[in-house]
Short mmCIF file of C-alpha atoms in Angstrom, two decimals:
data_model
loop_
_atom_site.label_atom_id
_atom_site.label_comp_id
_atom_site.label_asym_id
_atom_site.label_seq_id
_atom_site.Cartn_x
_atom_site.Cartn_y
_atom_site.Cartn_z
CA UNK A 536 23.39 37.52 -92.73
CA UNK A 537 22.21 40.94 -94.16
CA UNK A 538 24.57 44.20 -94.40
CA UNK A 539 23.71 45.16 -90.93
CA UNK A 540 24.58 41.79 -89.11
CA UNK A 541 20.89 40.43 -88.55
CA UNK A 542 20.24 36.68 -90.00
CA UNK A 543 17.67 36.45 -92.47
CA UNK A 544 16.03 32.82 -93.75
CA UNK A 545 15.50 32.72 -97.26
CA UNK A 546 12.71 30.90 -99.21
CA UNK A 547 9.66 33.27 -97.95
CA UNK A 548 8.72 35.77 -100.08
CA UNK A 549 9.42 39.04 -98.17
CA UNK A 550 6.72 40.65 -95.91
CA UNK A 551 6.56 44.15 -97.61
CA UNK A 552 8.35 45.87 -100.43
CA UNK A 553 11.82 46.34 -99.75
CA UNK A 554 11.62 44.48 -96.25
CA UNK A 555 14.73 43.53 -94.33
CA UNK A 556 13.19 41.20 -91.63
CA UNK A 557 14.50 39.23 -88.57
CA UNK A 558 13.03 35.38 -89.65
CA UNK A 559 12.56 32.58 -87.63
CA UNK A 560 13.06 29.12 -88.90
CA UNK A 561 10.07 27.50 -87.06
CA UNK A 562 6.76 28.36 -84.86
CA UNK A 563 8.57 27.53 -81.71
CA UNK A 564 6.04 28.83 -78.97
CA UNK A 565 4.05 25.28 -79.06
CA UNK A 566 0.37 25.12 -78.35
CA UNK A 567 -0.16 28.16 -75.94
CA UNK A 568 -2.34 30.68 -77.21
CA UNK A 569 -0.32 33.87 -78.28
CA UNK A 570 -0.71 37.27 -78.21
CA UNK A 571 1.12 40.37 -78.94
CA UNK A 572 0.12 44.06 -77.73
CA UNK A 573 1.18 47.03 -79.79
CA UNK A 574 -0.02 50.85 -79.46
CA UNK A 575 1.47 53.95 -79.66
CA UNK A 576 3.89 54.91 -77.15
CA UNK A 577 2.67 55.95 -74.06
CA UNK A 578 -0.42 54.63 -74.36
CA UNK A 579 -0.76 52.28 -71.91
CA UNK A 580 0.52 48.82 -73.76
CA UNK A 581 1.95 47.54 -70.51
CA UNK A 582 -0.49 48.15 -68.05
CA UNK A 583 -3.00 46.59 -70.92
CA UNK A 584 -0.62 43.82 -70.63
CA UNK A 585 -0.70 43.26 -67.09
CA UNK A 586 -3.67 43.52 -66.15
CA UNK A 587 -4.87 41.45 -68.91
CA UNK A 588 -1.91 39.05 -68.09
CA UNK A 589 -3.79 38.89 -64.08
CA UNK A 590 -7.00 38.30 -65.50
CA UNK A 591 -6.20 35.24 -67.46
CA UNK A 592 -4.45 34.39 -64.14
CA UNK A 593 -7.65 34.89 -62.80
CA UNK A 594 -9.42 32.18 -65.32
CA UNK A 595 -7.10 29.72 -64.22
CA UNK A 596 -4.63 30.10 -66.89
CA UNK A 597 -0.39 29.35 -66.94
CA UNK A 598 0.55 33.04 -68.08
CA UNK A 599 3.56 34.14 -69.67
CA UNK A 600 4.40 37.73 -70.50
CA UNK A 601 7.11 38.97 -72.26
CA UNK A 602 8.65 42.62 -72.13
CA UNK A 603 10.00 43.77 -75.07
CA UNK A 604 10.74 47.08 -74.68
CA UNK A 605 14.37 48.23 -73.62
CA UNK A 606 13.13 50.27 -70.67
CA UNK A 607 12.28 46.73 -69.41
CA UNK A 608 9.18 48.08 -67.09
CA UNK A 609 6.38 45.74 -68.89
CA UNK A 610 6.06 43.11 -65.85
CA UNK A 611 6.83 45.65 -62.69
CA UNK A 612 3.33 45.95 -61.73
CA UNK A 613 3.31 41.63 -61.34
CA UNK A 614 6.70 41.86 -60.12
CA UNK A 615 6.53 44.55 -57.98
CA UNK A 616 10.11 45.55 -59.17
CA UNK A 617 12.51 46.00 -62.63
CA UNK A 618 13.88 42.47 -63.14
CA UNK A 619 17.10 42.12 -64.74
CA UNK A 620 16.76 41.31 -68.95
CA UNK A 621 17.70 38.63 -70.38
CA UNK A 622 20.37 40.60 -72.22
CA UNK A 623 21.71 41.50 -68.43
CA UNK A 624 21.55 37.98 -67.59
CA UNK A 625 22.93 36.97 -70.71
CA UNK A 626 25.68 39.64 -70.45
CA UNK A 627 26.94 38.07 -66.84
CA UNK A 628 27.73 34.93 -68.47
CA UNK A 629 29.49 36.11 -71.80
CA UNK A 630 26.28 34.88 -73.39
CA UNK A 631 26.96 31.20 -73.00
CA UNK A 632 23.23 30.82 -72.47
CA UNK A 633 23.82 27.44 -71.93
CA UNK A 634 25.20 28.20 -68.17
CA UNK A 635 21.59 29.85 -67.29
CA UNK A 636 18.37 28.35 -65.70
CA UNK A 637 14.91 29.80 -66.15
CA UNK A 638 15.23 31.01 -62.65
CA UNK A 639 18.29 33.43 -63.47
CA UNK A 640 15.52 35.06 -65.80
CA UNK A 641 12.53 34.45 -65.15
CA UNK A 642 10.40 35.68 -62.46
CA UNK A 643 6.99 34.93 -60.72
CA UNK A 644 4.63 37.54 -60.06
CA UNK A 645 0.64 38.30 -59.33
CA UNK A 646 -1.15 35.13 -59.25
CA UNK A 647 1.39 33.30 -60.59
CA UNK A 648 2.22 35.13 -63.93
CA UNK A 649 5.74 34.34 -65.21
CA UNK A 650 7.21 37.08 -66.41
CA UNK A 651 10.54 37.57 -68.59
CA UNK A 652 12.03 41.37 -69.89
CA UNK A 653 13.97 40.47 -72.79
CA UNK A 654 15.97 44.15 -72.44
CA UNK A 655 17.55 45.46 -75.53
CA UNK A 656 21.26 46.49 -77.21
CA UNK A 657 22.98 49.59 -76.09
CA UNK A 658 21.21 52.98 -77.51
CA UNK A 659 21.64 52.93 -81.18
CA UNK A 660 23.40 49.61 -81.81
CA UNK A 661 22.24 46.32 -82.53
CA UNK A 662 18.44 45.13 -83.30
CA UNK A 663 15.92 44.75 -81.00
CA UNK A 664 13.99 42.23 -82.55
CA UNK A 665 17.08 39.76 -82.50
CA UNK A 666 16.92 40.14 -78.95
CA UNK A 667 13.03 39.20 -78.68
CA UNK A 668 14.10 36.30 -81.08
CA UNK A 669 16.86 34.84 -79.04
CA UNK A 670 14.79 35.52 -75.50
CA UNK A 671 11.96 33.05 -77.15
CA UNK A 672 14.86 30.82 -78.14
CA UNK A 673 15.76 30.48 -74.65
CA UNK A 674 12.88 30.42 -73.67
CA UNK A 675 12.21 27.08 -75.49
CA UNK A 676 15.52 25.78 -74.92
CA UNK A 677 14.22 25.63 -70.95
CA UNK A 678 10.91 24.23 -71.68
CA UNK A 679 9.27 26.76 -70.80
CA UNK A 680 6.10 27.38 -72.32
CA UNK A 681 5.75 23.11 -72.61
CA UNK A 682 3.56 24.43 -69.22
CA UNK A 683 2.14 27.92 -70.30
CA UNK A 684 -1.80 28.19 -71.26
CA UNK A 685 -1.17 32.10 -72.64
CA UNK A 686 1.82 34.00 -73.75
CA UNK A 687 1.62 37.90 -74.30
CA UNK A 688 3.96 39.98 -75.90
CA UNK A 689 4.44 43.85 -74.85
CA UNK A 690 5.99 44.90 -77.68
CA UNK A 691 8.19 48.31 -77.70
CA UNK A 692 6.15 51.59 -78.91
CA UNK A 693 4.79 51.99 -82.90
CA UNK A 694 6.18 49.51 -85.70
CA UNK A 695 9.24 51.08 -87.43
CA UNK A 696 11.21 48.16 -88.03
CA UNK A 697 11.15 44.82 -89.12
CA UNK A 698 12.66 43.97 -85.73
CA UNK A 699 10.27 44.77 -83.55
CA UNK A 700 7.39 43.01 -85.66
CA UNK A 701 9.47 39.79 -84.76
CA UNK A 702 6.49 39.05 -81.77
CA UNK A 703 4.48 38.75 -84.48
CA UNK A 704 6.00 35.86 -85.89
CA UNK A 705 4.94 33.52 -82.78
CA UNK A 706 1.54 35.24 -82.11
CA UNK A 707 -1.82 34.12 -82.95
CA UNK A 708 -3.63 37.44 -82.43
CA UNK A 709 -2.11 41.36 -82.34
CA UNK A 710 -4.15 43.33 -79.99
CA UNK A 711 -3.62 47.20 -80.56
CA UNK A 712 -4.18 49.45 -77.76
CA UNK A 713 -5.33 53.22 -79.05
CA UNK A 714 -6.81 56.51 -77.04
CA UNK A 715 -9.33 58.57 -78.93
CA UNK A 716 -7.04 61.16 -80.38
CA UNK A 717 -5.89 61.37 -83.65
CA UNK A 718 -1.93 60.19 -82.64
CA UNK A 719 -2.65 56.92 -81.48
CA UNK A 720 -5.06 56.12 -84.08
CA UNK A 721 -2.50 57.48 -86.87
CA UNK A 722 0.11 55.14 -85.08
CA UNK A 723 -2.96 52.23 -84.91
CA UNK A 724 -3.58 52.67 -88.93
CA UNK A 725 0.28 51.57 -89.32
CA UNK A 726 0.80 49.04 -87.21
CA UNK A 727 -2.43 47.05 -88.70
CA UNK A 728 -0.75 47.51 -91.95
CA UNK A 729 2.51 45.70 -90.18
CA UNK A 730 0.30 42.93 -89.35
CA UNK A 731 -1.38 42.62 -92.35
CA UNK A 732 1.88 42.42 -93.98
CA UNK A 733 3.08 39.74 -91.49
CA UNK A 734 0.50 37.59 -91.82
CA UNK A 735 1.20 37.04 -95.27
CA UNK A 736 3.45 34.47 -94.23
CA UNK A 737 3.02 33.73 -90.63
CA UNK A 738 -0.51 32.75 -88.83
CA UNK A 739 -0.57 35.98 -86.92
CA UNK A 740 -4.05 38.00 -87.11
CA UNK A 741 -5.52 41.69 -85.96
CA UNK A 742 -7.70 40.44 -82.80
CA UNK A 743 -9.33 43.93 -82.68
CA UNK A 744 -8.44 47.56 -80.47
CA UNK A 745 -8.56 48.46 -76.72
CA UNK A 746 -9.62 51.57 -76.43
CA UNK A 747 -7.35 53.17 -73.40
CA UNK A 748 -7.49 56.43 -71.47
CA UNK A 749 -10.49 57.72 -73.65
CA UNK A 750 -13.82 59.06 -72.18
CA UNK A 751 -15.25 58.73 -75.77
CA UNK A 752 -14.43 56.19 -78.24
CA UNK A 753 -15.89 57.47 -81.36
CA UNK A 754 -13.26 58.58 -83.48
CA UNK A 755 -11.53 54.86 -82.52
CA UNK A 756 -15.02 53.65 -83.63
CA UNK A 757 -15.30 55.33 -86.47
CA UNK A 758 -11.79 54.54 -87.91
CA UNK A 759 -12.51 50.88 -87.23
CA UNK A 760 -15.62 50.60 -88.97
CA UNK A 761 -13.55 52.70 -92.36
CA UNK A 762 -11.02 50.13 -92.39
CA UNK A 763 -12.56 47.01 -90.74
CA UNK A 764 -11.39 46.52 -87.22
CA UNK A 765 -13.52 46.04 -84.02
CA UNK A 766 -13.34 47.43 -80.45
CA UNK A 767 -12.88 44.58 -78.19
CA UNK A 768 -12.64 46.95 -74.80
CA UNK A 769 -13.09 50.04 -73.00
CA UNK A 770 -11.25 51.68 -70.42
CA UNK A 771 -11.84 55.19 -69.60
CA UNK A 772 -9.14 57.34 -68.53
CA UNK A 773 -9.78 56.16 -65.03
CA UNK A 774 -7.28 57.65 -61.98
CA UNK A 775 -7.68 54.20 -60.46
CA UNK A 776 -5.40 52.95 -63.49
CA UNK A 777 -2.74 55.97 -62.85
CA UNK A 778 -2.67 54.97 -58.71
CA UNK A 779 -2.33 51.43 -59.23
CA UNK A 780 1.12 52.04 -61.57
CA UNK A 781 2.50 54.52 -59.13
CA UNK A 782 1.87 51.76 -56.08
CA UNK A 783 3.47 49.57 -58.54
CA UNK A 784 0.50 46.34 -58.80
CA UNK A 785 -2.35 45.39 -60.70
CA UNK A 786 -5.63 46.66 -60.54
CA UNK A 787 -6.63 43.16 -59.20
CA UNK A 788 -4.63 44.54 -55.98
CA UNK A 789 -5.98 47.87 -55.64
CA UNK A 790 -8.84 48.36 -53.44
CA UNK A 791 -12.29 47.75 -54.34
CA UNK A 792 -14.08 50.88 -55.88
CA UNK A 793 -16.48 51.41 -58.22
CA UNK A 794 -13.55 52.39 -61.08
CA UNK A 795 -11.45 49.34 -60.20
CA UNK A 796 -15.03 46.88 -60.47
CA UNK A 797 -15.58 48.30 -64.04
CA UNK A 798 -11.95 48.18 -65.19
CA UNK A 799 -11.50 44.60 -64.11
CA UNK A 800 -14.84 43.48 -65.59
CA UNK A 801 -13.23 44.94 -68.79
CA UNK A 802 -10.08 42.67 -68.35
CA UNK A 803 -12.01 39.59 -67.02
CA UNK A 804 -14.36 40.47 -70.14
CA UNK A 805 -11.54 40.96 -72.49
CA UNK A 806 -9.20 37.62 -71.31
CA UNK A 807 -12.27 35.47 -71.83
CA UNK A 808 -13.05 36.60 -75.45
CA UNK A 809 -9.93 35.96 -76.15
CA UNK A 810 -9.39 32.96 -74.57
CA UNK A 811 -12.65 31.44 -76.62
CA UNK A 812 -11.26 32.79 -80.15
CA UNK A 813 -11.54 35.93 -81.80
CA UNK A 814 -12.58 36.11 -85.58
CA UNK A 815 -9.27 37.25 -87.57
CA UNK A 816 -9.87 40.66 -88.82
CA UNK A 817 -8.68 41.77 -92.07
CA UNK A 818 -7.80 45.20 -92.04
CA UNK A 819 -7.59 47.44 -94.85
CA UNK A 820 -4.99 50.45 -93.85
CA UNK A 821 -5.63 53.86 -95.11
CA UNK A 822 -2.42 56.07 -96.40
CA UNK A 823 -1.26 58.38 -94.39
CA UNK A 824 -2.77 61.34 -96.75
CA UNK A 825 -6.05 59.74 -96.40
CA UNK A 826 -6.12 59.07 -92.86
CA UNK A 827 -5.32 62.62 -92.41
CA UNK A 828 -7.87 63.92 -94.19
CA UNK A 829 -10.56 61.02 -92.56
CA UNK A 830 -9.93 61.94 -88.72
CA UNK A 831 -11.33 65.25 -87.04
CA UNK A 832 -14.30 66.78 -85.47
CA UNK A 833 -17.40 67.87 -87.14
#
């Protein structure tokens, strides 16, 4: 245990200088095929998620996705609701996980996607990446991704803890959703250094961007080819994507229109490139002093 209560395995170098990390002992999410979502806050990581989550429902796929965000809202669009975490769950039994069935936290939605909200401690206490940890725990302990073809991860806002890189300990490819504004591609510079210092020592590797709620992608474009990532999709800042939150389902729900055609094609698009394999990017990070200076308009 570390000064701050979190266990820590010893006998892997560390991730990053000075890094106080959440480690697992083993791989334990089997042979399913792995991903985790990151972006900026705001930016549209769960709907990403979803809708990504539908279309590999779509390809015939056993999907499981995982909420990792406190606000537990990741899987509302499937579920049509805010299911109770697993810390709530956990919570009702005095966390003697050992009384609980996948059923008490697990939940079916769109299609058939599985989805889970691992929740998180009370506002400033406790670390949320032990809580992703011991929701994947359980999840194993109940077998279930023995029966899952793809897991995603909607992990909580920009890296700035150890904790919350703990997805990336099980996945096989980070996906990084970014607008074309200089925020979100500030926020996308350091998270592909946390994954670049993750995969160090686990198998995890940058898949490539999703460029979200941007008319225009070439700032995105031109950071990526500066530091060596790849755009893997496109979705304008369509209103289609706005109505189908607020009536709470997936764009594979809404209406047909010409906006929801092209932003499914990019899912359906998206799901089977990375269903086939994506080449592992590596990414070389700017500081911040030089990304500052790189990003801007003519």
């Amino acid at each position: 245990m570390n000064n701050f209560g979190i266990p820590v395995t010893l006998g892997l170098p560390p991730d990053g200088e000075g890094s106080v990390q959440v480690r697992e002992d083993e791989a334990i999410v089997g042979r399913a095929k792995v991903f985790a979502v990151y972006g900026k806050g705001g930016i549209g990581k769960s709907t990403t998620s979803s809708n990504l989550s539908a279309a590999f429902s779509k390809l015939g796929k056993r999907v499981l996705q995982i909420g990792c965000d406190p606000k537990h809202d990741s899987t509302f669009t499937l579920t049509k609701c805010l299911v109770p975490t697993v810390i709530d769950i956990l919570e009702s039994v005095q966390f003697h996980a050992e009384e609980l069935r996948p059923e008490d936290y697990c939940y079916e939605g769109y299609n058939g996607v599985m989805c889970v909200e691992a929740g998180g401690p009370p506002a400033g206490t406790g670390c949320g990446g032990y809580v992703v940890g011991q929701t994947v725990k359980l999840l194993k302990q109940h077998h279930m991704f023995e029966d899952t073809d793809v897991v995603i991860f909607d992990v909580l806002g920009d890296v700035v803890c150890g904790g919350f890189a703990t997805p990336l300990q099980h996945a096989e490819r980070a996906l990084i959703v970014a607008a074309n504004d200089f925020d979100s591609i500030f926020a996308m510079n350091r998270i592909a250094a946390a994954i670049m210092a993750k995969a160090k020592n686990y198998k995890v590797r940058i898949a490539g961007v999703v460029a979200n709620r941007s008319v225009e992608t070439d700032q995105i474009d031109r950071f990526a080819d500066a530091v060596g990532l790849k755009r893997l999709a496109h979705l304008p800042d369509l209103d289609v994507i706005r109505r189908s939150r607020l009536k709470k389902c997936t764009l594979f729900e809404m209406e047909s229109s010409p906006e929801v055609e092209l932003a499914r094609a990019q899912y359906m698009q998206l799901a089977t490139a990375l269903w086939a394999g994506t080449e592992p990017l590596t990414v070389a990070p700017m500081r911040d002093r030089d990304i500052f200076d790189f990003l801007g308009f003519d």
